[in-house]
Tab-separated table of C-alpha atoms in Angstrom:
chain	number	residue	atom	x	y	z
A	1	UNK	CA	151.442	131.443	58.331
A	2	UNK	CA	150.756	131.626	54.436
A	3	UNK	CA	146.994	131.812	53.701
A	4	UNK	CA	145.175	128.552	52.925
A	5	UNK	CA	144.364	127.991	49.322
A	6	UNK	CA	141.162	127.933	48.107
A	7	UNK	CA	140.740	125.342	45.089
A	8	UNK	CA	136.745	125.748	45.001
A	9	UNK	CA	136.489	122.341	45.218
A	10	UNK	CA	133.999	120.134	47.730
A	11	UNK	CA	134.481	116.771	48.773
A	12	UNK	CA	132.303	114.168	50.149
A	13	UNK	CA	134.199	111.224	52.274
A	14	UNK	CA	132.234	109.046	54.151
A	15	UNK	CA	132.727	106.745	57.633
A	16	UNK	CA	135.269	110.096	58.214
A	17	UNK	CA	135.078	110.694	61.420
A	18	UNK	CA	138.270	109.018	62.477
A	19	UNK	CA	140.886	106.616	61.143
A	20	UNK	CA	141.428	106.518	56.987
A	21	UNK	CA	138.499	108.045	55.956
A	22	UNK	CA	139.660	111.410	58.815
A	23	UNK	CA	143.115	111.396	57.359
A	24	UNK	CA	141.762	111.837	52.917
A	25	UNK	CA	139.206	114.932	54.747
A	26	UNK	CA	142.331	116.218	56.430
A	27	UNK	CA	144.378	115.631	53.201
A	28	UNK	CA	141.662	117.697	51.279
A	29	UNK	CA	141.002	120.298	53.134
A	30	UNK	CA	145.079	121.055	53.472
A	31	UNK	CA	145.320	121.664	50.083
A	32	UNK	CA	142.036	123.930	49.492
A	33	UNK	CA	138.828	121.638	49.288
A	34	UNK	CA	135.940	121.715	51.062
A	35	UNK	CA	135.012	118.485	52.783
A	36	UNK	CA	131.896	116.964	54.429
A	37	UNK	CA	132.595	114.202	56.464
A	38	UNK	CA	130.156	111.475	57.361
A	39	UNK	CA	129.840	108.805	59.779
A	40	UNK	CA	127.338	107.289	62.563
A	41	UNK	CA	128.515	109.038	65.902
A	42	UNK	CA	128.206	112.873	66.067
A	43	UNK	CA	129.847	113.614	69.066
A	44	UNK	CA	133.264	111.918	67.132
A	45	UNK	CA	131.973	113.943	63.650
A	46	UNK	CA	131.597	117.185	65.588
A	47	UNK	CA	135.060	116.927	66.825
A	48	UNK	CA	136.348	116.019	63.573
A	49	UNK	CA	134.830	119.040	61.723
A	50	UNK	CA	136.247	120.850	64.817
A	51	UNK	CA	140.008	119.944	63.727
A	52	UNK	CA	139.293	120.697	60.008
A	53	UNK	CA	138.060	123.976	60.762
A	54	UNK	CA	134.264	124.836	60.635
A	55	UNK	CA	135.188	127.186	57.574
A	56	UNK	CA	135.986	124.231	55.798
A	57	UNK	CA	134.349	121.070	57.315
A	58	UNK	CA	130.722	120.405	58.124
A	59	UNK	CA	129.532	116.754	59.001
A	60	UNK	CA	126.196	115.061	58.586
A	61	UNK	CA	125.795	111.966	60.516
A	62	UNK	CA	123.719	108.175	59.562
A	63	UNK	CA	124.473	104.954	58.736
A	64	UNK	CA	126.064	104.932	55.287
A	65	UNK	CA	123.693	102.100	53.847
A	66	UNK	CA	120.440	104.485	54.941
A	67	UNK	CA	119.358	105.811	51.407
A	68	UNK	CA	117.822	108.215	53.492
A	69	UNK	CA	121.206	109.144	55.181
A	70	UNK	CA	122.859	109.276	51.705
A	71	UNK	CA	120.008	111.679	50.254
A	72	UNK	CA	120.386	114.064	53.087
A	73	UNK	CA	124.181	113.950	52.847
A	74	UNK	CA	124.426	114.532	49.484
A	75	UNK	CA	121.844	117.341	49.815
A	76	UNK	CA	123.206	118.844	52.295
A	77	UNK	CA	126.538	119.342	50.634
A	78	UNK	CA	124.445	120.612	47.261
A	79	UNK	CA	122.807	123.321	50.273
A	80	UNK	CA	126.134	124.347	51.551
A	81	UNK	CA	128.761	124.551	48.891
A	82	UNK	CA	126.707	124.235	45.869
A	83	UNK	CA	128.706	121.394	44.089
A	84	UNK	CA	130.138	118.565	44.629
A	85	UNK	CA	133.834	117.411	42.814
A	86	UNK	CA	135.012	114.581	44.557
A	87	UNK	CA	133.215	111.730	46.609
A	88	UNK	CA	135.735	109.226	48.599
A	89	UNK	CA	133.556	106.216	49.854
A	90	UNK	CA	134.856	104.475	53.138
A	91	UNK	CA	132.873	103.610	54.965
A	92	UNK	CA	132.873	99.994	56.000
A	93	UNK	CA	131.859	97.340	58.754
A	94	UNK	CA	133.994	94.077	59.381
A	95	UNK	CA	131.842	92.674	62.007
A	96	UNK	CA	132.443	88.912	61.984
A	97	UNK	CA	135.488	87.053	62.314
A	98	UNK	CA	135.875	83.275	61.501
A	99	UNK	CA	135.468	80.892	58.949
A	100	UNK	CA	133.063	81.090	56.490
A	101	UNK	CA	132.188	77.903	56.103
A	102	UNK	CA	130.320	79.357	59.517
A	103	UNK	CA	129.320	82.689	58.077
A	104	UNK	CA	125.850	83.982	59.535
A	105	UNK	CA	123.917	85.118	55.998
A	106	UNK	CA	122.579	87.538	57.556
A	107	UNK	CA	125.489	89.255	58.977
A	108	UNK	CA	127.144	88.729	55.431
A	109	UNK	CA	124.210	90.694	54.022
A	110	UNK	CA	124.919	93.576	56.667
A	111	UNK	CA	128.885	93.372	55.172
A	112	UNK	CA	127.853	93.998	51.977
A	113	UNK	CA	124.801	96.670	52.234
A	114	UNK	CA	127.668	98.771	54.611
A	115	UNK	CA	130.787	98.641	52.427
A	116	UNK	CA	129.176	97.916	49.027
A	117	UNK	CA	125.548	99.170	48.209
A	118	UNK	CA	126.623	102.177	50.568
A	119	UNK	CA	129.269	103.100	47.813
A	120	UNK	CA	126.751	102.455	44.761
A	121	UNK	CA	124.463	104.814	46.341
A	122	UNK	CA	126.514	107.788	47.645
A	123	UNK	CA	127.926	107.685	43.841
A	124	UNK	CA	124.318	107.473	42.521
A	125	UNK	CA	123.291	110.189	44.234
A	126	UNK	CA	126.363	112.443	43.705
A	127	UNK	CA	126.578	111.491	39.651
A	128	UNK	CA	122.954	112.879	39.909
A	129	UNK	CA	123.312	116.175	41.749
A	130	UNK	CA	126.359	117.337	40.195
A	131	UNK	CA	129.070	114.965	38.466
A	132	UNK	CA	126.990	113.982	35.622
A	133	UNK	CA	126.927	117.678	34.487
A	134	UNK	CA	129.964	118.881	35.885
A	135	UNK	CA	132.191	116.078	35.851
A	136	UNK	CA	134.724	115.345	39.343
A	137	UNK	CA	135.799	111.795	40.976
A	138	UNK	CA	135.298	109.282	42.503
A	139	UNK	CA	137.455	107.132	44.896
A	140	UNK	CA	136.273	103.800	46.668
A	141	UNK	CA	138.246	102.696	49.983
A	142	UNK	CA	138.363	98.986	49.213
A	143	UNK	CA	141.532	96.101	50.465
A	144	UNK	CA	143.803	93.843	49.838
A	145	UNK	CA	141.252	91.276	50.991
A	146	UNK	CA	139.611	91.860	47.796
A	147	UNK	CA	142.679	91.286	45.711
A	148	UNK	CA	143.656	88.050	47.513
A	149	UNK	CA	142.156	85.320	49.970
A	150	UNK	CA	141.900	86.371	53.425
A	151	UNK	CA	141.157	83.974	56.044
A	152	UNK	CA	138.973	84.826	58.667
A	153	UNK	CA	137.107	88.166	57.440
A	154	UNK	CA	136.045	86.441	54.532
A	155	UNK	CA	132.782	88.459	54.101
A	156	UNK	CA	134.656	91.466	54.630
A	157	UNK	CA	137.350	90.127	51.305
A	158	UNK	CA	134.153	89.604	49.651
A	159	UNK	CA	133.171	93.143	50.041
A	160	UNK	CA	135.849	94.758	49.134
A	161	UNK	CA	136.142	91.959	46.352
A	162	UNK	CA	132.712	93.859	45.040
A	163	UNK	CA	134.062	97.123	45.815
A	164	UNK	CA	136.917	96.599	43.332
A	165	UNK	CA	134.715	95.083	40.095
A	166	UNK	CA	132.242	98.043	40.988
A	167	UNK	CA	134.476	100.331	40.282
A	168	UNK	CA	135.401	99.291	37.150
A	169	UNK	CA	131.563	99.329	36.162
A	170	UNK	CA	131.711	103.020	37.598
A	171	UNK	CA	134.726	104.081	35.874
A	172	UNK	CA	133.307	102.658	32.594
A	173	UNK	CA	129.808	104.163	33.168
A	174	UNK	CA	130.926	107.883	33.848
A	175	UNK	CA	133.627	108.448	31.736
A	176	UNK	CA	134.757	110.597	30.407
A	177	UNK	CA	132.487	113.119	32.649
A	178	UNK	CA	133.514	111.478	36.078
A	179	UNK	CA	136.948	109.600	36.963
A	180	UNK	CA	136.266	106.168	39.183
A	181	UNK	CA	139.376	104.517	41.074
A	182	UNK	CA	139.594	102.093	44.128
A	183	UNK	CA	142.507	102.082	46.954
A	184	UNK	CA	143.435	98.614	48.158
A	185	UNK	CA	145.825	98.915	51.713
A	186	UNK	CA	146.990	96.131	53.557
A	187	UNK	CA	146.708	96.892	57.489
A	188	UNK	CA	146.863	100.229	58.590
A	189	UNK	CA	146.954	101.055	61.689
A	190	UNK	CA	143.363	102.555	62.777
A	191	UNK	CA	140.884	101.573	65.536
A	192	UNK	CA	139.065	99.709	62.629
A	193	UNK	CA	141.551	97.203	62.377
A	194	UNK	CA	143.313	97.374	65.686
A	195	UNK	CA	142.607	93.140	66.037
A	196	UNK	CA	144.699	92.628	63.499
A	197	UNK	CA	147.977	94.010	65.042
A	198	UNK	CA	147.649	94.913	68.607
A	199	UNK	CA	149.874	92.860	71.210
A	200	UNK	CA	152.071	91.782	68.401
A	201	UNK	CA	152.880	95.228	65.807
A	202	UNK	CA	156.307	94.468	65.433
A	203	UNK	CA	155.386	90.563	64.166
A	204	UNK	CA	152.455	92.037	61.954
A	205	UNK	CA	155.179	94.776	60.555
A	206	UNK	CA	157.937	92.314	60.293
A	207	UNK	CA	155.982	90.667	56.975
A	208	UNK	CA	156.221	93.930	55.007
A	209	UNK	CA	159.165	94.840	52.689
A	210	UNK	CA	158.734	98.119	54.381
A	211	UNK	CA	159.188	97.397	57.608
A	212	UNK	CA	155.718	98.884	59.240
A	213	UNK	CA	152.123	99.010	58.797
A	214	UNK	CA	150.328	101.791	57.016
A	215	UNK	CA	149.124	105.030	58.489
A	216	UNK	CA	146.421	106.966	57.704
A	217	UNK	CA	147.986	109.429	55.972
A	218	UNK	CA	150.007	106.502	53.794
A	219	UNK	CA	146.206	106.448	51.560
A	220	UNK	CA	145.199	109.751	52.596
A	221	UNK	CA	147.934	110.794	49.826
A	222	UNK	CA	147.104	108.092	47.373
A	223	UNK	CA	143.336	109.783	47.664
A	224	UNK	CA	144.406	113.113	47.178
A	225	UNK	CA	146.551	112.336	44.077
A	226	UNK	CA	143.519	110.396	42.425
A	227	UNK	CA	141.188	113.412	43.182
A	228	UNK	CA	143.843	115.624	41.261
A	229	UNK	CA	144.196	116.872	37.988
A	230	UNK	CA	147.682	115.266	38.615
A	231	UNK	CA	145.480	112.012	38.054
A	232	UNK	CA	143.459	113.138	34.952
A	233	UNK	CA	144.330	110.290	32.608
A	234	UNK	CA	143.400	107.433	35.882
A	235	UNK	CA	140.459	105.857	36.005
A	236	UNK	CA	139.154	102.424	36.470
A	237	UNK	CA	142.268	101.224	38.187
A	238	UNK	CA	142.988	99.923	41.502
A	239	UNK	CA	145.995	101.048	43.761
A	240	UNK	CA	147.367	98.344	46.322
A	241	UNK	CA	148.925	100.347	49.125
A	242	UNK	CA	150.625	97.402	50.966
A	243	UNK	CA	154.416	98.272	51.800
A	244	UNK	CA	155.211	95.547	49.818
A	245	UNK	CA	153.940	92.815	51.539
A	246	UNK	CA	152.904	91.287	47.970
A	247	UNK	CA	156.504	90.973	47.642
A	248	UNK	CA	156.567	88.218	49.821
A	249	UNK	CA	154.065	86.214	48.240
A	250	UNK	CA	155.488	82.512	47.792
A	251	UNK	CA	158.678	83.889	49.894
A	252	UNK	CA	159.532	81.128	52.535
């Protein structure tokens, strides 16, 4: 087996300990990067950091909105590797599903602090301990439910909605120093969204152009190309990762 590059890069990628946010670490640390991986259960982050490889993974565990959490996670990385390059926000929460006519304020609030003012800070914190120096990326997990109405997880839409127009403050903020781009995937087929598709995948798959849903690794490689020098001249943009199902818009 050929020896495992080393680009001497780190990478933090939060709500990683499964699922899309798993798949960009795993992405990573195949071609050479260091990766912490966060997330709220352990015993799932330990065995994550266990498949990466403890030479190349280490996990620190919270809830992603904790500014607490974030300091720690960000420090941590500083501790351990001494820089940080590239920070992948995706952790999110998509607790309530109905109308929102019907939406519980409260539980919209939780919506946004998890998928939203999560991102803000992690990218706060990580412009401040290395990127505004040094320079590196950023890349926010958001949805097509921010790009287009979505019926029944409105909060969630809204989120990622936020997500999207952050990034473009981001992006517009850091330059040139620090590159800021959003991913937007339709379904893809994680535990997250599992109530989406299961008992009827071949129905759900039937609507895209492409004749399935998305896998993790489908915007684990659309992460690792914006975290590349491949990518240097990207920034502020948004990348919908939807096998085409925008094709079909206004397609009886």
């Amino acid at each position: 087996m050929a020896e495992q590059q080393d680009t001497g890069r780190v990478a933090l990628v939060t709500g990683a300990s499964r699922g899309i946010g798993y798949g960009v670490a795993e992405a990573l640390v195949a071609r050479g990067d260091r990766v912490c991986v966060t997330g709220r259960n352990e015993d799932a982050l330990k065995e994550a950091v266990q498949s990466l490889g403890t030479d190349r993974a280490m996990y620190v565990a919270g809830k992603a909105h904790d500014p607490e959490h974030q300091e720690e996670a960000v420090g941590r990385v500083m501790e351990a590797y001494g820089r940080l390059d590239h920070l992948v926000n995706n952790a999110g929460t998509n607790p309530v599903f109905g109308p929102i006519a019907d939406a519980d304020p409260g539980v919209v609030r939780k919506v946004f602090e998890t998928n939203v003012l999560s991102a803000l800070g992690f990218a706060q914190r990580a412009w401040a301990a290395w990127q505004q120096e040094h320079g590196g990326t950023v890349v926010n997990v958001a949805s097509i439910a921010g790009v287009s109405a979505s019926p029944f997880i409105g909060p969630y839409g809204m989120s990622k909605a936020a997500m999207i127009n952050l990034t473009l403050q981001l992006a517009h903020e850091f330059a040139p120093a620090v590159r800021v781009n959003a991913l937007a995937p339709a379904v893809v087929k994680t535990k997250f969204a599992v109530a989406l598709y299961e008992g009827r995948e071949e129905e759900a798959a039937a609507r895209y152009p492409m004749g399935r849903l998305g896998a993790p690794e489908d915007v684990a490689g659309a992460a690792a190309f914006l975290t590349s020098d491949e990518a240097a001249w990207i920034t502020g943009q948004t990348l919908v990762l939807d096998g085409g199902l925008f094709l079909n818009a206004g397609v009886e």
